């Protein structure tokens, strides 16, 4: 009897243990040896060849591109480096939604190719900005509509800017020339590598005042092979593109820089004929009252709203509130 009473709990414990794999298999169908193998392969792909110097180059690239786009668009442009990740080329191509624009570029010294892929929102925003659209947020996108010739030409123009700034960014590390090859509207025709080949994906988020968009730059590991040893270096002491003393000096000099402020009392639309008929002594009536607020601007960028007044027989303005997004964030 003693042996029977001892074997019963052992049997029940063993049956519970035996049922555990079955319960897991039922709750998660398809988790087998192949799935586990796939998991570890994908995991190894994500950590494949971390390239420290590439991160430094990309940081420099975002700062250079921000300045370039700011000069081109006359807008306040902020670029955020969302990530530098590794994945398979086939997985990336299959993830691109249609309709798409994919630019293929070549690095002359490395004798290999890469891709630039924007989302539709970025293309529509750039068209809106370059052709004088109103500042009313992101433009309306028509899903499924193919891109027009104007949008294709704008994308090529932006690609030339990006490739020129990539050339500048790689200059301190290794002189490299990035040149435009062609544009494809079907990702399947942009096969610059085999589906299983590892690639680097650089994700950029671009904010332009009230508009935004994303741009992705894909570079196969095979393309980076000629400078792989340089990209694997970790520079100690002297920091490439990250000199804190230099940054502090630039910051102090910027605070002491002189800028020209404009107090815009009023504006008025007029035809060329009306301007041609203007004579000395003519009165021009504006749709504003003396007590209305005036706008304080710098380089055609509205900064603050002010009240017009005077101090010691001189015209003066009293700042009421900030109207530029960056100033509002700083004051808050």
Coordinates of C-alpha atoms in Angstrom, one line a residue:
X1 CA 0.0 0.0 0.0
X2 CA 2.8 2.3 0.8
X3 CA 4.3 1.8 -2.7
X4 CA 0.9 2.4 -4.3
X5 CA 0.4 5.7 -2.5
X6 CA 3.9 6.8 -3.5
X7 CA 3.5 5.9 -7.2
X8 CA 0.2 7.7 -7.6
X9 CA 1.5 11.3 -7.0
X10 CA 4.6 10.5 -9.1
X11 CA 2.4 9.4 -12.0
X12 CA 0.3 12.5 -11.7
X13 CA 3.4 14.7 -11.6
X14 CA 4.9 13.0 -14.6
X15 CA 1.6 13.3 -16.5
X16 CA 1.5 17.0 -15.8
X17 CA 5.1 17.3 -17.0
X18 CA 4.3 15.3 -20.2
X19 CA 1.3 17.5 -20.9
X20 CA 3.4 20.7 -20.8
X21 CA 4.8 20.5 -24.3
X22 CA 1.5 19.5 -25.7
X23 CA -0.2 22.5 -24.1
X24 CA 2.5 24.8 -25.5
X25 CA 2.2 23.3 -29.0
X26 CA -1.6 23.8 -29.0
X27 CA -1.4 27.4 -27.8
X28 CA 1.3 28.3 -30.3
X29 CA 1.0 26.3 -33.4
X30 CA 3.9 26.3 -35.8
X31 CA 6.6 26.8 -33.2
X32 CA 8.9 23.9 -34.1
X33 CA 12.6 23.4 -34.7
X34 CA 12.5 25.3 -38.0
X35 CA 10.9 28.3 -36.3
X36 CA 13.6 28.3 -33.7
X37 CA 16.3 28.1 -36.3
X38 CA 14.7 31.0 -38.2
X39 CA 14.6 33.0 -34.9
X40 CA 18.3 32.6 -34.3
X41 CA 19.2 33.3 -37.9
X42 CA 17.2 36.6 -37.9
X43 CA 18.7 37.5 -34.5
X44 CA 22.2 37.0 -35.9
X45 CA 21.3 39.1 -38.9
X46 CA 20.2 42.1 -36.7
X47 CA 23.6 42.2 -35.0
X48 CA 25.6 41.5 -38.2
X49 CA 28.8 43.6 -38.4
X50 CA 28.1 46.7 -36.2
X51 CA 30.0 49.6 -37.9
X52 CA 30.8 52.3 -35.3
X53 CA 32.2 54.8 -37.8
X54 CA 29.1 54.5 -40.1
X55 CA 27.1 55.9 -37.2
X56 CA 29.4 58.9 -36.9
X57 CA 29.2 59.5 -40.7
X58 CA 25.4 59.3 -40.6
X59 CA 25.3 61.8 -37.7
X60 CA 27.4 64.2 -39.8
X61 CA 25.3 63.5 -42.9
X62 CA 22.0 64.5 -41.0
X63 CA 23.5 67.8 -40.0
X64 CA 24.8 68.6 -43.5
X65 CA 21.5 67.6 -45.1
X66 CA 19.5 69.7 -42.6
X67 CA 21.5 72.8 -43.6
X68 CA 21.2 72.0 -47.4
X69 CA 17.4 71.5 -47.3
X70 CA 17.0 74.6 -45.1
X71 CA 18.7 76.6 -47.8
X72 CA 16.7 75.0 -50.6
X73 CA 13.3 75.2 -49.1
X74 CA 13.7 78.4 -46.9
X75 CA 11.9 76.4 -44.2
X76 CA 13.0 75.3 -40.8
X77 CA 14.2 71.7 -41.4
X78 CA 14.9 69.2 -38.7
X79 CA 16.2 65.7 -39.5
X80 CA 16.1 62.9 -37.0
X81 CA 18.2 59.7 -37.5
X82 CA 15.6 57.1 -36.6
X83 CA 18.0 54.1 -36.8
X84 CA 20.7 52.2 -38.6
X85 CA 19.6 48.6 -38.8
X86 CA 20.6 45.3 -40.5
X87 CA 18.2 43.2 -42.5
X88 CA 17.9 41.1 -45.6
X89 CA 17.5 42.8 -49.0
X90 CA 14.5 40.7 -49.9
X91 CA 12.6 41.5 -46.7
X92 CA 13.1 45.2 -47.4
X93 CA 12.0 45.1 -51.0
X94 CA 8.9 43.2 -50.0
X95 CA 8.0 45.9 -47.4
X96 CA 7.9 48.8 -49.8
X97 CA 4.3 49.9 -50.4
X98 CA 3.1 50.7 -53.9
X99 CA 3.1 53.1 -55.7
X100 CA 6.8 53.7 -54.9
X101 CA 9.8 55.7 -55.9
X102 CA 13.1 54.0 -55.6
X103 CA 16.3 55.7 -56.6
X104 CA 19.4 53.6 -57.5
X105 CA 22.7 55.3 -56.9
X106 CA 26.3 54.2 -57.4
X107 CA 29.4 54.8 -55.4
X108 CA 32.1 55.2 -58.0
X109 CA 35.2 54.3 -55.9
X110 CA 33.4 51.2 -54.4
X111 CA 32.0 50.1 -57.7
X112 CA 28.6 49.1 -56.2
X113 CA 25.1 50.3 -55.7
X114 CA 22.6 51.5 -53.1
X115 CA 19.0 52.7 -52.8
X116 CA 17.1 55.8 -51.7
X117 CA 13.4 55.3 -50.9
X118 CA 11.1 58.2 -49.7
X119 CA 7.5 57.8 -48.6
X120 CA 4.8 59.5 -50.6
X121 CA 4.2 62.1 -47.9
X122 CA 7.8 63.4 -48.3
X123 CA 7.5 63.7 -52.0
X124 CA 4.1 65.5 -51.9
X125 CA 5.5 67.8 -49.1
X126 CA 8.6 68.7 -51.2
X127 CA 6.4 69.5 -54.3
X128 CA 4.2 71.7 -52.1
X129 CA 7.1 73.6 -50.7
X130 CA 9.1 74.0 -53.9
X131 CA 6.1 75.2 -55.8
X132 CA 4.8 77.6 -53.2
X133 CA 2.0 75.7 -51.6
X134 CA 0.2 77.0 -48.5
X135 CA 1.6 76.2 -45.0
X136 CA -1.4 74.1 -43.9
X137 CA 0.2 70.8 -42.8
X138 CA 0.9 67.8 -44.9
X139 CA -0.7 67.7 -48.4
X140 CA -3.6 65.4 -49.2
X141 CA -2.3 62.1 -50.6
X142 CA -4.3 60.1 -53.1
X143 CA -3.5 56.4 -52.3
X144 CA -2.9 54.3 -55.4
X145 CA -2.2 57.3 -57.7
X146 CA 1.0 56.9 -59.7
X147 CA 3.5 59.7 -59.4
X148 CA 3.5 62.4 -62.0
X149 CA 6.5 63.6 -64.0
X150 CA 6.8 66.7 -61.8
X151 CA 7.0 64.5 -58.7
X152 CA 9.6 62.3 -60.4
X153 CA 11.7 65.3 -61.3
X154 CA 11.4 66.7 -57.8
X155 CA 12.5 63.4 -56.4
X156 CA 15.5 63.3 -58.7
X157 CA 16.4 66.8 -57.6
X158 CA 16.3 65.7 -53.9
X159 CA 18.3 62.6 -54.7
X160 CA 21.1 64.7 -56.2
X161 CA 21.1 66.8 -53.0
X162 CA 21.2 63.7 -50.8
X163 CA 24.0 62.1 -52.8
X164 CA 26.1 65.2 -52.8
X165 CA 25.8 65.5 -49.0
X166 CA 26.7 61.8 -48.7
X167 CA 29.8 62.4 -50.7
X168 CA 30.7 65.3 -48.3
X169 CA 29.9 63.2 -45.2
X170 CA 32.2 60.4 -46.3
X171 CA 35.1 62.7 -47.3
X172 CA 37.0 62.7 -43.9
X173 CA 36.8 58.9 -43.7
X174 CA 37.3 57.9 -47.3
X175 CA 36.9 60.1 -50.5
X176 CA 33.8 58.6 -52.2
X177 CA 31.6 59.8 -55.0
X178 CA 27.9 59.0 -54.8
X179 CA 26.2 59.5 -58.2
X180 CA 22.6 59.1 -59.4
X181 CA 21.8 56.1 -61.7
X182 CA 18.1 55.9 -62.3
X183 CA 14.6 55.8 -60.7
X184 CA 12.3 52.8 -60.5
X185 CA 8.6 52.9 -59.7
X186 CA 8.4 49.2 -59.1
X187 CA 10.7 47.9 -56.2
X188 CA 11.1 44.6 -58.0
X189 CA 13.1 46.3 -60.7
X190 CA 15.5 47.8 -58.1
X191 CA 17.3 44.5 -57.5
X192 CA 20.8 45.5 -56.6
X193 CA 21.5 42.4 -54.4
X194 CA 20.2 38.9 -53.9
X195 CA 17.2 38.5 -51.6
X196 CA 19.2 36.9 -48.8
X197 CA 22.1 39.4 -48.9
X198 CA 22.6 41.5 -45.7
X199 CA 22.1 45.3 -46.1
X200 CA 22.3 48.4 -43.9
X201 CA 19.1 50.5 -43.7
X202 CA 19.4 54.2 -42.6
X203 CA 16.1 55.7 -41.6
X204 CA 15.6 59.5 -41.7
X205 CA 12.6 61.4 -40.4
X206 CA 12.5 64.9 -41.9
X207 CA 10.4 67.7 -40.4
X208 CA 9.8 70.9 -42.4
X209 CA 7.7 73.4 -40.4
X210 CA 4.2 71.8 -40.5
X211 CA 5.1 69.1 -43.0
X212 CA 7.1 65.9 -42.6
X213 CA 8.2 62.7 -44.3
X214 CA 10.6 59.8 -44.3
X215 CA 13.5 58.9 -46.4
X216 CA 15.3 55.5 -46.3
X217 CA 18.8 54.9 -47.6
X218 CA 19.8 51.3 -48.2
X219 CA 23.4 50.2 -48.6
X220 CA 24.3 46.5 -49.0
X221 CA 27.2 45.2 -46.9
X222 CA 28.9 44.3 -50.2
X223 CA 28.9 48.0 -51.2
X224 CA 30.7 48.9 -47.9
X225 CA 33.2 46.1 -48.3
X226 CA 36.0 48.3 -49.7
X227 CA 36.0 50.5 -46.5
X228 CA 34.8 47.9 -44.0
X229 CA 38.0 48.1 -42.0
X230 CA 37.6 51.9 -41.7
X231 CA 34.0 51.6 -40.6
X232 CA 34.9 49.0 -37.9
X233 CA 37.3 51.4 -36.2
X234 CA 36.4 52.9 -32.9
X235 CA 38.2 56.2 -32.5
X236 CA 39.3 57.0 -29.0
X237 CA 40.5 60.5 -27.8
X238 CA 39.9 62.6 -30.9
X239 CA 36.3 62.3 -31.8
X240 CA 35.5 62.5 -35.5
X241 CA 32.8 65.2 -35.9
X242 CA 32.1 65.3 -32.2
X243 CA 34.6 67.8 -30.8
X244 CA 32.9 69.3 -27.7
X245 CA 35.3 72.2 -27.4
X246 CA 34.6 73.2 -31.0
X247 CA 30.8 72.8 -30.5
X248 CA 30.9 75.0 -27.4
X249 CA 32.9 77.6 -29.3
X250 CA 30.5 77.6 -32.2
X251 CA 27.6 77.9 -29.8
X252 CA 29.1 80.9 -28.0
X253 CA 29.9 82.6 -31.3
X254 CA 26.3 82.0 -32.5
X255 CA 24.9 83.7 -29.5
X256 CA 27.0 86.8 -30.3
X257 CA 26.1 86.8 -33.9
X258 CA 24.2 89.9 -35.2
X259 CA 20.9 89.4 -37.0
X260 CA 18.6 91.9 -38.6
X261 CA 15.0 92.0 -37.2
X262 CA 12.1 93.5 -39.2
X263 CA 8.9 94.8 -37.6
X264 CA 6.3 94.2 -40.3
X265 CA 3.6 96.8 -39.8
X266 CA 1.3 95.7 -42.6
X267 CA 1.3 94.0 -46.0
X268 CA -1.0 94.6 -49.0
X269 CA -1.5 92.8 -52.3
X270 CA -1.4 95.1 -55.4
X271 CA -1.4 94.6 -59.1
X272 CA 1.6 95.6 -61.3
X273 CA -0.7 98.3 -62.9
X274 CA -1.5 99.8 -59.5
X275 CA 2.2 99.9 -58.6
X276 CA 3.0 101.6 -61.9
X277 CA 0.4 104.3 -61.3
X278 CA 1.8 105.2 -57.8
X279 CA 3.0 108.8 -57.4
X280 CA 4.7 110.7 -54.6
X281 CA 2.2 111.8 -52.0
X282 CA -0.3 109.1 -52.8
X283 CA -2.0 107.5 -49.7
X284 CA -2.0 103.8 -49.5
X285 CA -4.7 102.3 -47.1
X286 CA -4.0 99.0 -45.3
X287 CA -6.5 96.7 -43.7
X288 CA -5.0 97.3 -40.2
X289 CA -5.7 99.6 -37.3
X290 CA -3.0 101.5 -35.3
X291 CA -3.7 99.3 -32.2
X292 CA -3.3 96.0 -34.2
X293 CA -0.3 93.8 -33.5
X294 CA 2.8 93.8 -35.8
X295 CA 5.0 90.9 -36.7
X296 CA 8.6 90.7 -35.7
X297 CA 10.6 88.7 -38.4
X298 CA 14.1 87.6 -39.2
X299 CA 15.1 86.5 -42.7
X300 CA 11.5 86.3 -43.7
X301 CA 10.7 84.0 -40.8
X302 CA 8.0 85.2 -38.5
X303 CA 9.2 85.1 -34.9
X304 CA 7.0 87.1 -32.5
X305 CA 3.8 89.1 -32.3
X306 CA 4.3 92.7 -30.9
X307 CA 2.4 95.9 -30.0
X308 CA 3.6 99.1 -31.7
X309 CA 4.5 102.0 -29.5
X310 CA 7.3 104.5 -28.8
X311 CA 10.1 105.3 -26.5
X312 CA 11.8 108.7 -26.3
X313 CA 10.4 109.8 -29.7
X314 CA 11.5 106.6 -31.3
X315 CA 9.3 103.8 -32.6
X316 CA 9.4 100.7 -30.5
X317 CA 7.6 97.4 -30.2
X318 CA 6.5 95.4 -27.1
X319 CA 6.7 91.6 -27.5
X320 CA 3.4 90.0 -26.7
X321 CA 3.9 86.3 -27.6
X322 CA 6.0 84.0 -29.7
X323 CA 4.5 82.6 -32.9
X324 CA 7.4 80.5 -34.2
X325 CA 7.1 76.8 -33.1
X326 CA 10.7 76.6 -31.9
X327 CA 10.4 79.8 -29.8
X328 CA 7.2 78.6 -28.3
X329 CA 8.9 75.3 -27.2
X330 CA 11.8 77.2 -25.7
X331 CA 9.5 79.6 -23.8
X332 CA 7.4 76.8 -22.4

